[in-house]
Amino acid sequence: MCGIAGMQTTSGQAPSSSVLDVMSDALTHRGPDGEGNFISGATGLVQTRLAIIDLETGDQPLFDDEGLALVANGEIYNYLELRREFGEHTFTTNSDCETPLKLYRRDGSHFADALRGMYAIAMYDPDGERLLLARDPFGIKPLYYAETSEGLLFASEPQALLATGLVSRDMDSSAAGELLQLQFTTGRRTAFKGILRVLPGETLVIERGRVIERLRRAALPSGAPVAVSEERALVALEDALIDSVRVHQRSDVPYGMFLSGGIDSSVILACMARLNDQPVRCYTAGFSGTKVRDEREHAAHVASATGADHVSIDVTEDDFWNTLPAIAAAVDDPTADYAIIPTFKLASVAAQDVKVVLCGEGGDELFAGYGRYRAITRPTWLGGRAMRARGALDSLKLLRKETPDWRDGIAAAWNKKDGGKRSRLQRAQAVDCADWLPNDLLIKLDRCLMAHSLEGRTPLLDPAIAQAAFLLPDSLKLKGRVGKYMLRAWLAKHLPEAEPFARKRGFTVPVGEWIAGRGSRLASLVADQRGIQEMCNPDRVKALFAGLGSTPAKRDGQAAWILLFFALWHQHHVLGVPSDGTVEEVLSA
């Protein structure tokens, strides 16, 4: 896992070494084990390295005999199979990231089609002075770019682009409105004007500092659900799960996992326990002394059943007030997902023991775990409703401008055609895989872990899993009020101690409870913050915080959390206020 960045100028002159150095410095937290750089013609590449595979010869940039240069962030899980295909004697390192160089010589701009893994890759071809940027199909690894008058810049994080001074810190008010309503932003644009995402599965071809071609690789198989018996589906799922977890464990450094006690992470633990001779190291977060459900007792029971080495971590109210500014600073592509708080704490503890953790992201999207999927499959007269029909701040009279525009990105993803073959459930899953997954859950995972130089891997987001899960009949995903039916059925057979069919409440972080305790003190601090004033009615914001009470209504608590996070994010990333200090200290700056 690493940080990558670079520039290709429009003038043909070499990019400024100081610009490359600034971006490299901004990404040091992603790769503290080393750094590399390369300049040729109008193109410059930099990388900061977190050494995971090939600790001795894997430093980047990587080159081939004909002058190709590559920097990458991620892991190519099928690198051993690819090396055998090309012949071991043709490689000069043991790095997984040398394989894309061989694939480019064979497949040209479509080199990423043969890769199985999570990756953001930048490759320079001196023949024609072409720069290629590629991102994995699920968008597990981030990659951003900006086209300026000087040329095209790219980086693993927006804050590296902002640090150059060549890209404005101006906020895109439309994207900010989407963020406040959805808690994330959709599509290519980010919350910053001029900073764009390389889309999941996309490869950009760049010449003279401008994008000249875009290629796209789909994450999900096409077509309608395929009829299959439950027995056959379980066999196929078993093969896919074991195969995916097996290759996701390829590492030259110690690894562990995050265990929530839920279905997805329990499935991963069951597979890891079968594949490892030593006890699996797993980490679970909980919230002592609050009103939310604490997962740790159940997680400890599941861990014990597999012989795992279980670490219980308490996330406290002090953690919330003391670390939230640092979290907002780390999550530069903002997602107001309160799960960033325990994820950040888990990463800080796990990073003391291991350099890699396996995580359960993707199970709800591929196996249909969300309650909204049941609603989308029902007709309107039976309570069915559109995807994300209601915004988080709807009807609270907090926003200066309340329009339905914030749904445009979701609507565009919903209306994307697949030849009319997909079921409504599949379409809903595809919408979440297009935006919610890469622009919320995976940003949260990437930034919180990389802030502590910890690599996160997601075995459920793998082509083998997607093939086994997405084409299942709807009836094997949803059974009555039960989602993720097939994953639960597999877990019931292989780790029944996880109680996969027991009724469980969703994962919750007590942010509303914590904020309510300081509501009156936060009211003016949040309402007076410049970003809040631009987007919201200050008097209504003050009234919201002051009126939270000891047990705030769920919607009010959620709204207060979103506004507090946005205020801290804007304070640091737009206004440039340092994130050192507590919530109140930073907002008072």
Coordinates of C-alpha atoms in Angstrom, one line a residue:
M1 CA 0.0 0.0 0.0
C2 CA 1.3 3.4 -0.9
G3 CA 0.7 6.9 -2.0
I4 CA 1.2 7.9 -5.6
A5 CA 1.2 11.3 -7.4
G6 CA 2.5 13.0 -10.5
M7 CA 2.1 15.5 -13.2
Q8 CA 2.3 15.8 -17.0
T9 CA 2.7 19.4 -18.3
T10 CA 0.9 20.9 -21.3
S11 CA 4.1 22.8 -22.3
G12 CA 6.3 19.8 -22.7
Q13 CA 8.7 21.1 -20.1
A14 CA 9.6 18.9 -17.1
P15 CA 7.3 19.3 -14.1
S16 CA 8.6 21.3 -11.2
S17 CA 10.5 19.1 -8.8
S18 CA 9.2 21.3 -5.9
V19 CA 5.6 20.5 -7.0
L20 CA 6.4 16.7 -7.0
D21 CA 8.1 17.0 -3.6
V22 CA 5.1 18.8 -2.1
M23 CA 2.8 16.0 -3.2
S24 CA 5.2 13.4 -2.0
D25 CA 5.4 15.0 1.5
A26 CA 1.6 15.2 1.7
L27 CA 1.4 11.4 1.1
T28 CA 4.1 10.3 3.6
H29 CA 1.5 8.8 6.0
R30 CA 0.5 6.4 3.2
G31 CA 4.0 5.1 2.8
P32 CA 6.5 5.7 5.5
D33 CA 8.9 2.9 4.4
G34 CA 10.4 4.7 1.4
E35 CA 9.9 7.1 -1.4
G36 CA 10.8 7.2 -5.1
N37 CA 10.5 9.6 -8.0
F38 CA 10.9 9.8 -11.8
I39 CA 11.0 12.6 -14.3
S40 CA 11.2 12.1 -18.1
G41 CA 10.2 14.7 -20.6
A42 CA 6.9 16.4 -19.5
T43 CA 6.0 13.7 -16.9
G44 CA 6.9 13.2 -13.3
L45 CA 5.9 10.4 -10.9
V46 CA 6.4 10.0 -7.2
Q47 CA 5.5 7.3 -4.7
T48 CA 5.7 6.8 -0.9
R49 CA 5.9 3.2 0.0
L50 CA 4.3 1.0 2.6
A51 CA 6.2 -2.2 2.1
I52 CA 4.0 -5.3 2.1
I53 CA 5.2 -7.6 -0.7
D54 CA 8.8 -8.0 -1.8
L55 CA 10.4 -6.0 1.0
E56 CA 13.9 -6.1 -0.6
T57 CA 13.5 -5.4 -4.3
G58 CA 10.0 -3.8 -4.6
D59 CA 10.9 -0.1 -4.3
Q60 CA 9.2 2.1 -6.9
P61 CA 9.1 3.4 -9.6
L62 CA 9.4 0.1 -11.4
F63 CA 10.7 -0.1 -15.0
D64 CA 11.0 -2.5 -17.9
D65 CA 13.8 -2.8 -20.4
E66 CA 12.1 -0.5 -22.9
G67 CA 11.6 2.5 -20.6
L68 CA 8.1 2.0 -19.2
A69 CA 7.9 3.4 -15.7
L70 CA 5.2 2.6 -13.1
V71 CA 4.1 3.7 -9.6
A72 CA 1.2 2.0 -7.9
N73 CA -0.9 2.0 -4.8
G74 CA -2.4 -1.4 -3.9
E75 CA -2.0 -5.1 -4.3
I76 CA -2.2 -7.4 -7.3
Y77 CA -3.5 -10.6 -5.8
N78 CA -3.0 -12.8 -8.9
Y79 CA 0.6 -11.7 -9.4
L80 CA 1.9 -15.2 -8.8
E81 CA -0.3 -16.6 -11.5
L82 CA 0.6 -13.8 -13.9
R83 CA 4.3 -14.3 -13.3
R84 CA 4.0 -18.0 -14.2
E85 CA 2.1 -17.0 -17.3
F86 CA 4.9 -14.6 -18.5
G87 CA 7.8 -16.7 -17.2
E88 CA 9.6 -16.0 -13.9
H89 CA 12.8 -15.4 -15.8
T90 CA 11.3 -12.2 -17.4
F91 CA 10.9 -10.4 -14.0
T92 CA 13.6 -8.4 -12.3
T93 CA 11.9 -8.1 -8.9
N94 CA 9.5 -10.1 -6.7
S95 CA 7.0 -7.3 -6.6
D96 CA 3.3 -7.9 -7.4
C97 CA 3.3 -4.5 -9.2
E98 CA 5.8 -5.5 -11.8
T99 CA 3.1 -7.5 -13.6
P100 CA 1.2 -4.5 -15.1
L101 CA 4.3 -3.6 -17.0
K102 CA 4.3 -7.0 -18.8
L103 CA 0.5 -6.7 -19.4
Y104 CA 0.9 -3.3 -21.0
R105 CA 3.4 -4.6 -23.5
R106 CA 0.9 -7.4 -24.3
D107 CA -2.5 -5.7 -24.0
G108 CA -1.8 -1.9 -24.4
S109 CA -4.3 0.4 -22.7
H110 CA -6.4 -2.6 -21.6
F111 CA -3.6 -3.9 -19.4
A112 CA -5.7 -3.6 -16.3
D113 CA -8.3 -6.1 -17.6
A114 CA -6.2 -9.1 -16.4
L115 CA -5.5 -7.7 -12.9
R116 CA -7.2 -9.1 -9.8
G117 CA -6.7 -6.8 -6.9
M118 CA -7.1 -3.3 -5.5
Y119 CA -5.0 -0.7 -7.2
A120 CA -4.4 2.8 -8.4
I121 CA -1.7 2.7 -11.1
A122 CA 0.2 5.4 -13.0
M123 CA 2.3 4.3 -15.9
Y124 CA 4.5 6.3 -18.3
D125 CA 5.2 5.1 -21.8
P126 CA 8.0 7.1 -23.4
D127 CA 6.8 6.0 -26.8
G128 CA 4.4 8.9 -27.5
E129 CA 4.9 10.3 -24.0
R130 CA 1.7 8.8 -22.8
L131 CA 0.6 8.7 -19.2
L132 CA -2.0 6.1 -18.1
L133 CA -4.0 6.2 -14.9
A134 CA -5.9 3.0 -13.8
R135 CA -8.2 2.2 -10.9
D136 CA -9.6 -1.1 -9.7
P137 CA -13.2 -1.9 -10.7
F138 CA -14.7 -1.6 -7.2
G139 CA -12.8 1.6 -6.4
I140 CA -11.1 0.1 -3.4
K141 CA -8.0 2.3 -3.9
P142 CA -8.5 6.1 -4.6
L143 CA -7.1 8.2 -7.4
Y144 CA -7.8 11.8 -8.2
Y145 CA -6.8 14.3 -10.9
A146 CA -7.0 17.9 -11.8
E147 CA -6.6 19.5 -15.3
T148 CA -4.9 22.9 -14.8
S149 CA -3.4 25.4 -17.2
E150 CA 0.0 24.0 -16.3
G151 CA -1.0 20.4 -16.9
L152 CA -2.7 17.4 -15.4
L153 CA -1.9 16.5 -11.8
F154 CA -2.9 13.3 -10.1
A155 CA -2.6 11.9 -6.5
S156 CA -4.0 9.3 -4.1
E157 CA -5.6 12.0 -2.0
P158 CA -7.0 15.5 -2.9
Q159 CA -5.0 17.1 -0.2
A160 CA -1.8 16.3 -2.1
L161 CA -3.2 18.2 -5.1
L162 CA -4.3 21.1 -2.9
A163 CA -0.8 21.3 -1.3
T164 CA 0.7 22.3 -4.7
G165 CA -1.1 25.6 -4.8
L166 CA -2.0 24.8 -8.4
V167 CA -5.5 23.6 -7.5
S168 CA -8.1 25.8 -5.8
R169 CA -9.5 25.0 -2.4
D170 CA -12.9 26.4 -3.5
M171 CA -15.8 24.2 -2.5
D172 CA -18.3 22.9 -5.1
S173 CA -21.5 24.1 -3.5
S174 CA -23.6 21.5 -5.4
A175 CA -21.4 18.7 -4.3
A176 CA -21.5 20.1 -0.7
G177 CA -25.3 20.0 -0.8
E178 CA -25.2 16.4 -2.0
L179 CA -22.8 15.6 0.9
L180 CA -25.1 17.1 3.5
Q181 CA -28.1 15.2 2.3
L182 CA -26.4 11.8 1.3
Q183 CA -23.3 12.0 3.6
F184 CA -21.1 11.4 0.5
T185 CA -20.8 12.7 -3.0
T186 CA -21.5 10.7 -6.2
G187 CA -19.8 10.3 -9.6
R188 CA -16.6 11.9 -10.8
R189 CA -16.8 15.2 -9.0
T190 CA -15.6 15.8 -5.5
A191 CA -16.4 18.5 -3.0
F192 CA -13.5 20.6 -4.5
K193 CA -14.0 22.5 -7.7
G194 CA -11.6 21.1 -10.3
I195 CA -10.6 17.9 -8.5
L196 CA -12.1 14.8 -10.1
R197 CA -12.1 11.1 -9.4
V198 CA -10.8 8.5 -11.7
L199 CA -13.9 6.3 -11.7
P200 CA -13.8 2.7 -10.4
G201 CA -12.6 0.5 -13.2
E202 CA -11.5 3.4 -15.3
T203 CA -8.2 3.8 -17.3
L204 CA -7.4 7.3 -18.5
V205 CA -4.9 7.8 -21.3
I206 CA -3.2 11.2 -21.1
E207 CA -1.1 13.1 -23.7
R208 CA 0.3 16.7 -23.4
G209 CA -1.4 17.0 -20.0
R210 CA -4.9 16.3 -21.2
V211 CA -7.1 13.2 -21.1
I212 CA -7.5 11.8 -24.6
E213 CA -9.2 8.5 -24.0
R214 CA -11.2 6.7 -21.2
L215 CA -11.7 3.0 -20.9
R216 CA -13.9 1.3 -18.4
R217 CA -13.9 -2.2 -16.8
A218 CA -17.1 -3.3 -15.0
A219 CA -17.0 -4.6 -11.4
L220 CA -20.2 -6.6 -11.7
P221 CA -21.1 -9.3 -14.2
S222 CA -23.8 -8.4 -16.7
G223 CA -27.1 -10.0 -17.2
A224 CA -30.2 -11.2 -15.3
P225 CA -30.1 -13.5 -12.2
V226 CA -29.3 -17.1 -13.1
A227 CA -31.5 -19.9 -11.8
V228 CA -29.5 -22.2 -9.5
S229 CA -30.4 -24.4 -6.6
E230 CA -29.4 -23.4 -3.1
E231 CA -27.1 -26.5 -2.8
R232 CA -25.2 -25.6 -5.9
A233 CA -25.0 -22.0 -5.0
L234 CA -23.5 -22.9 -1.6
V235 CA -20.8 -25.0 -3.3
A236 CA -19.9 -22.2 -5.7
L237 CA -19.9 -19.7 -2.8
E238 CA -17.6 -21.9 -0.7
D239 CA -15.1 -22.1 -3.5
A240 CA -15.2 -18.3 -4.2
L241 CA -14.9 -17.4 -0.5
I242 CA -11.9 -19.6 0.2
D243 CA -10.2 -18.6 -3.0
S244 CA -10.6 -14.9 -2.3
V245 CA -9.5 -15.0 1.3
R246 CA -6.5 -17.2 0.3
V247 CA -5.2 -14.7 -2.2
H248 CA -6.0 -11.7 0.0
Q249 CA -3.7 -13.2 2.6
R250 CA -0.7 -13.0 0.3
S251 CA 1.8 -10.8 2.3
D252 CA 5.3 -10.7 3.5
V253 CA 4.3 -8.9 6.7
P254 CA 2.0 -9.8 9.6
Y255 CA -1.8 -9.5 9.0
G256 CA -5.0 -9.6 11.1
M257 CA -8.6 -8.6 10.6
F258 CA -11.4 -6.3 11.9
L259 CA -14.2 -8.4 13.5
S260 CA -17.5 -6.6 14.1
G261 CA -19.4 -9.7 15.1
G262 CA -21.6 -9.2 12.1
I263 CA -22.2 -11.6 9.1
D264 CA -19.5 -10.3 6.8
S265 CA -16.5 -10.2 9.1
S266 CA -17.5 -13.5 10.7
V267 CA -17.4 -15.1 7.2
I268 CA -13.9 -13.8 6.7
L269 CA -12.8 -15.0 10.1
A270 CA -14.2 -18.5 9.4
C271 CA -12.2 -18.6 6.1
M272 CA -9.0 -17.2 7.7
A273 CA -9.2 -19.7 10.6
R274 CA -9.4 -22.6 8.1
L275 CA -6.5 -21.2 6.0
N276 CA -4.1 -20.3 8.8
D277 CA -2.1 -22.5 11.1
Q278 CA -1.7 -19.8 13.7
P279 CA -4.5 -18.0 15.6
V280 CA -6.0 -15.1 13.6
R281 CA -5.5 -11.7 15.2
C282 CA -8.8 -9.8 15.2
Y283 CA -9.9 -6.4 16.5
T284 CA -13.3 -5.3 17.7
A285 CA -14.5 -1.9 18.7
G286 CA -17.3 -1.1 21.2
F287 CA -18.8 1.8 23.2
S288 CA -18.8 1.4 27.0
G289 CA -21.3 3.3 29.0
T290 CA -23.6 4.3 26.1
K291 CA -27.0 3.4 25.0
V292 CA -26.0 1.7 21.8
R293 CA -25.5 -2.0 21.4
D294 CA -21.9 -3.2 22.1
E295 CA -20.7 -5.8 19.6
R296 CA -17.7 -7.0 21.6
E297 CA -19.2 -9.7 23.7
H298 CA -20.7 -11.5 20.7
A299 CA -17.5 -10.9 18.7
A300 CA -15.4 -12.4 21.4
H301 CA -17.7 -15.5 21.4
V302 CA -17.2 -15.9 17.6
A303 CA -13.5 -15.4 17.9
S304 CA -13.2 -18.0 20.7
A305 CA -15.0 -20.5 18.5
T306 CA -12.3 -20.3 15.9
G307 CA -9.4 -20.0 18.4
A308 CA -8.6 -16.5 17.3
D309 CA -6.6 -14.0 19.3
H310 CA -9.2 -11.3 20.0
V311 CA -8.5 -7.7 20.9
S312 CA -11.3 -5.6 22.4
I313 CA -11.0 -1.8 21.9
D314 CA -13.1 0.8 23.7
V315 CA -14.1 3.9 21.8
T316 CA -14.9 6.6 24.3
E317 CA -16.5 10.0 24.3
D318 CA -13.0 11.5 24.9
D319 CA -11.9 9.8 21.7
F320 CA -14.7 11.5 19.9
W321 CA -13.9 15.0 21.1
N322 CA -10.1 14.7 20.9
T323 CA -9.7 12.8 17.6
L324 CA -12.6 14.0 15.4
P325 CA -10.6 17.0 14.0
A326 CA -7.8 14.7 13.0
I327 CA -10.3 12.3 11.4
A328 CA -11.9 15.1 9.4
A329 CA -8.4 16.1 8.3
A330 CA -7.6 12.6 7.1
V331 CA -11.0 12.2 5.2
D332 CA -10.2 14.9 2.7
D333 CA -12.8 13.5 0.2
P334 CA -15.5 13.9 2.8
T335 CA -17.9 11.2 4.0
A336 CA -20.0 12.0 7.0
D337 CA -20.2 8.3 7.9
Y338 CA -20.0 8.0 11.7
A339 CA -18.3 4.6 11.3
I340 CA -15.1 6.6 10.6
I341 CA -14.8 7.1 14.4
P342 CA -14.4 3.4 15.5
T343 CA -12.5 2.6 12.2
F344 CA -9.9 5.3 13.0
K345 CA -9.5 4.0 16.6
L346 CA -9.3 0.3 15.4
A347 CA -6.6 1.3 12.9
S348 CA -4.5 3.1 15.5
V349 CA -4.4 0.0 17.7
A350 CA -4.0 -2.6 15.0
A351 CA -1.2 -0.7 13.4
Q352 CA 0.9 -1.4 16.5
D353 CA 0.8 -5.2 15.8
V354 CA 0.3 -5.7 12.1
K355 CA 0.6 -3.9 8.7
V356 CA -2.4 -5.5 7.0
V357 CA -6.0 -6.1 8.1
L358 CA -8.8 -7.9 6.2
C359 CA -12.2 -6.2 6.4
G360 CA -15.8 -7.0 5.6
E361 CA -16.8 -4.2 3.3
G362 CA -18.8 -5.2 0.3
G363 CA -21.0 -8.0 1.8
D364 CA -24.1 -5.9 2.1
E365 CA -23.8 -4.6 -1.5
L366 CA -23.1 -7.9 -3.2
F367 CA -25.3 -10.2 -1.2
A368 CA -28.2 -7.7 -0.6
G369 CA -28.0 -7.0 3.1
Y370 CA -29.6 -3.5 3.4
G371 CA -33.2 -3.1 4.4
R372 CA -33.6 -0.6 1.5
Y373 CA -33.3 -3.5 -0.9
R374 CA -36.4 -5.1 0.4
A375 CA -38.2 -1.8 -0.1
I376 CA -37.0 -1.3 -3.6
T377 CA -38.4 -4.7 -4.7
R378 CA -41.9 -4.0 -3.4
P379 CA -44.5 -2.1 -5.4
T380 CA -45.4 1.4 -4.2
W381 CA -48.7 0.3 -2.8
L382 CA -46.9 -2.2 -0.5
G383 CA -44.5 0.4 0.8
G384 CA -41.9 0.3 -1.9
R385 CA -39.8 3.4 -2.5
A386 CA -37.0 4.8 -4.7
M387 CA -33.4 4.5 -3.7
R388 CA -32.4 7.2 -1.2
A389 CA -35.7 9.1 -1.7
R390 CA -35.2 11.2 1.4
G391 CA -32.2 13.3 2.3
A392 CA -30.7 13.4 5.8
L393 CA -31.7 17.1 6.3
D394 CA -35.0 17.0 4.4
S395 CA -37.8 19.0 6.1
L396 CA -35.5 20.2 9.0
K397 CA -35.3 23.7 7.4
L398 CA -31.6 23.8 8.0
L399 CA -30.4 24.4 4.4
R400 CA -30.5 27.8 2.7
K401 CA -31.5 26.0 -0.5
E402 CA -33.7 22.9 -0.4
T403 CA -33.9 21.4 -3.9
P404 CA -34.1 17.8 -5.2
D405 CA -30.8 18.3 -7.1
W406 CA -28.9 16.3 -4.5
R407 CA -30.5 13.1 -6.0
D408 CA -29.3 13.7 -9.5
G409 CA -26.2 11.4 -9.1
I410 CA -28.2 8.6 -7.6
A411 CA -30.9 8.9 -10.2
A412 CA -28.3 8.8 -13.0
A413 CA -26.9 5.6 -11.6
W414 CA -30.3 4.1 -11.2
N415 CA -31.2 4.9 -14.8
K416 CA -28.0 3.4 -16.3
K417 CA -29.1 0.6 -18.6
D418 CA -28.0 -3.0 -18.7
G419 CA -30.0 -4.1 -21.7
G420 CA -33.1 -4.3 -19.4
K421 CA -31.9 -7.6 -18.1
R422 CA -31.2 -6.8 -14.4
S423 CA -33.8 -7.2 -11.8
R424 CA -34.8 -4.3 -9.6
L425 CA -32.8 -5.7 -6.8
Q426 CA -29.7 -6.0 -9.0
R427 CA -30.2 -2.4 -10.2
A428 CA -30.3 -1.3 -6.6
Q429 CA -27.1 -3.2 -5.8
A430 CA -25.4 -1.8 -8.8
V431 CA -26.3 1.8 -7.7
D432 CA -24.7 1.2 -4.3
C433 CA -21.6 -0.4 -5.9
A434 CA -21.3 2.6 -8.2
D435 CA -21.4 5.3 -5.6
W436 CA -22.1 4.4 -1.9
L437 CA -19.5 1.7 -1.8
P438 CA -16.5 3.6 -3.4
N439 CA -17.4 7.1 -2.3
D440 CA -18.4 6.4 1.3
L441 CA -17.4 3.0 2.7
L442 CA -14.1 2.6 0.9
I443 CA -13.0 6.2 1.4
K444 CA -13.7 5.7 5.1
L445 CA -11.6 2.5 5.1
D446 CA -8.8 3.9 3.0
R447 CA -8.3 7.2 4.9
C448 CA -8.7 5.9 8.4
L449 CA -6.3 3.1 7.9
M450 CA -3.7 4.9 5.8
A451 CA -3.6 7.7 8.4
H452 CA -1.9 5.0 10.5
S453 CA 0.1 3.4 7.6
L454 CA -2.1 0.3 7.8
E455 CA -3.3 -1.6 4.7
G456 CA -6.9 -2.7 4.5
R457 CA -8.0 -5.5 2.3
T458 CA -11.6 -6.4 1.3
P459 CA -11.9 -10.1 0.3
L460 CA -15.7 -9.8 -0.4
L461 CA -14.9 -7.2 -3.2
D462 CA -13.3 -9.7 -5.6
P463 CA -14.3 -10.8 -9.1
A464 CA -14.8 -14.4 -7.9
I465 CA -17.2 -13.3 -5.2
A466 CA -19.0 -10.9 -7.5
Q467 CA -19.6 -13.7 -10.0
A468 CA -20.9 -16.1 -7.3
A469 CA -23.1 -13.5 -5.6
F470 CA -24.4 -10.9 -8.0
L471 CA -26.1 -13.3 -10.4
L472 CA -27.8 -15.3 -7.7
P473 CA -31.6 -15.4 -7.9
D474 CA -33.2 -12.6 -5.9
S475 CA -34.9 -15.3 -3.8
L476 CA -31.4 -16.5 -2.6
K477 CA -30.4 -13.0 -1.6
L478 CA -33.7 -11.9 0.1
K479 CA -35.9 -14.4 2.0
G480 CA -38.8 -12.7 3.6
R481 CA -37.3 -10.1 6.0
V482 CA -33.9 -11.7 5.8
G483 CA -31.2 -10.2 3.6
K484 CA -27.8 -11.8 2.7
Y485 CA -29.5 -15.2 2.9
M486 CA -26.8 -17.1 1.1
L487 CA -24.0 -15.7 3.1
R488 CA -26.0 -16.4 6.3
A489 CA -26.7 -20.0 5.1
W490 CA -22.9 -20.5 4.5
L491 CA -22.0 -19.1 7.9
A492 CA -24.6 -21.2 9.7
K493 CA -22.9 -24.3 8.3
H494 CA -19.3 -23.3 8.9
L495 CA -19.4 -21.1 12.0
P496 CA -22.8 -21.5 13.7
E497 CA -21.5 -19.7 16.8
A498 CA -21.9 -16.5 14.8
E499 CA -25.7 -17.0 15.0
P500 CA -26.2 -15.7 11.5
F501 CA -30.0 -16.0 11.5
A502 CA -30.5 -14.4 14.9
R503 CA -32.2 -11.0 14.7
K504 CA -29.5 -8.2 15.2
R505 CA -29.7 -4.5 15.3
G506 CA -27.6 -2.5 12.9
F507 CA -24.2 -1.1 13.8
T508 CA -24.5 2.3 15.6
V509 CA -22.1 4.9 16.9
P510 CA -23.5 7.1 19.8
V511 CA -22.6 10.4 18.1
G512 CA -26.0 11.9 18.8
E513 CA -25.7 11.0 22.5
W514 CA -22.3 12.5 22.7
I515 CA -23.1 15.7 20.8
A516 CA -26.3 16.2 22.9
G517 CA -24.2 16.5 26.0
R518 CA -22.5 19.6 24.6
G519 CA -25.3 20.8 22.4
S520 CA -25.6 24.3 23.9
R521 CA -21.8 24.8 23.8
L522 CA -21.6 23.7 20.1
A523 CA -24.6 25.6 18.9
S524 CA -22.8 28.9 18.1
L525 CA -19.5 27.3 17.2
V526 CA -21.1 25.2 14.5
A527 CA -23.6 27.8 13.3
D528 CA -20.9 30.5 13.0
Q529 CA -18.5 28.4 11.0
R530 CA -18.1 29.8 7.5
G531 CA -18.9 26.7 5.6
I532 CA -22.1 26.1 7.6
Q533 CA -23.1 29.8 7.1
E534 CA -22.7 29.4 3.3
M535 CA -24.9 26.3 3.2
C536 CA -27.3 26.6 6.1
N537 CA -29.6 28.9 8.1
P538 CA -27.5 29.7 11.2
D539 CA -30.4 30.3 13.5
R540 CA -31.9 26.9 12.6
V541 CA -28.5 25.3 13.2
K542 CA -28.2 26.9 16.6
A543 CA -31.8 25.8 17.5
L544 CA -31.0 22.2 16.4
F545 CA -27.9 21.9 18.7
A546 CA -29.4 23.8 21.6
G547 CA -32.6 21.7 21.5
L548 CA -31.0 18.2 21.3
G549 CA -31.8 17.4 25.0
S550 CA -30.4 14.3 26.8
T551 CA -32.0 11.8 24.4
P552 CA -32.1 13.4 20.9
A553 CA -34.5 12.2 18.2
K554 CA -32.6 10.0 15.7
R555 CA -33.0 12.4 12.8
D556 CA -31.9 15.4 14.9
G557 CA -28.9 13.6 16.3
Q558 CA -27.9 12.5 12.7
A559 CA -28.3 16.0 11.4
A560 CA -26.2 17.4 14.2
W561 CA -23.4 14.9 13.5
I562 CA -23.4 15.7 9.8
L563 CA -23.2 19.4 10.4
L564 CA -20.5 19.0 13.0
F565 CA -18.4 16.9 10.7
F566 CA -18.9 19.2 7.8
A567 CA -17.9 22.2 9.9
L568 CA -14.6 20.5 10.9
W569 CA -13.9 19.3 7.4
H570 CA -14.5 22.8 5.9
Q571 CA -12.4 24.4 8.6
H572 CA -9.4 22.4 7.8
H573 CA -9.6 21.6 4.0
V574 CA -11.2 24.8 2.7
L575 CA -10.0 27.4 5.2
G576 CA -6.7 25.8 6.0
V577 CA -7.1 25.8 9.8
P578 CA -4.8 23.2 11.5
S579 CA -6.6 20.2 12.9
D580 CA -4.5 20.0 16.1
G581 CA -6.7 20.2 19.1
T582 CA -10.2 19.2 20.3
V583 CA -13.4 19.8 18.4
E584 CA -14.1 23.0 20.3
E585 CA -10.6 24.3 19.9
V586 CA -10.5 23.8 16.2
L587 CA -13.9 25.3 15.6
S588 CA -12.9 28.3 17.8
A589 CA -9.8 29.0 15.7

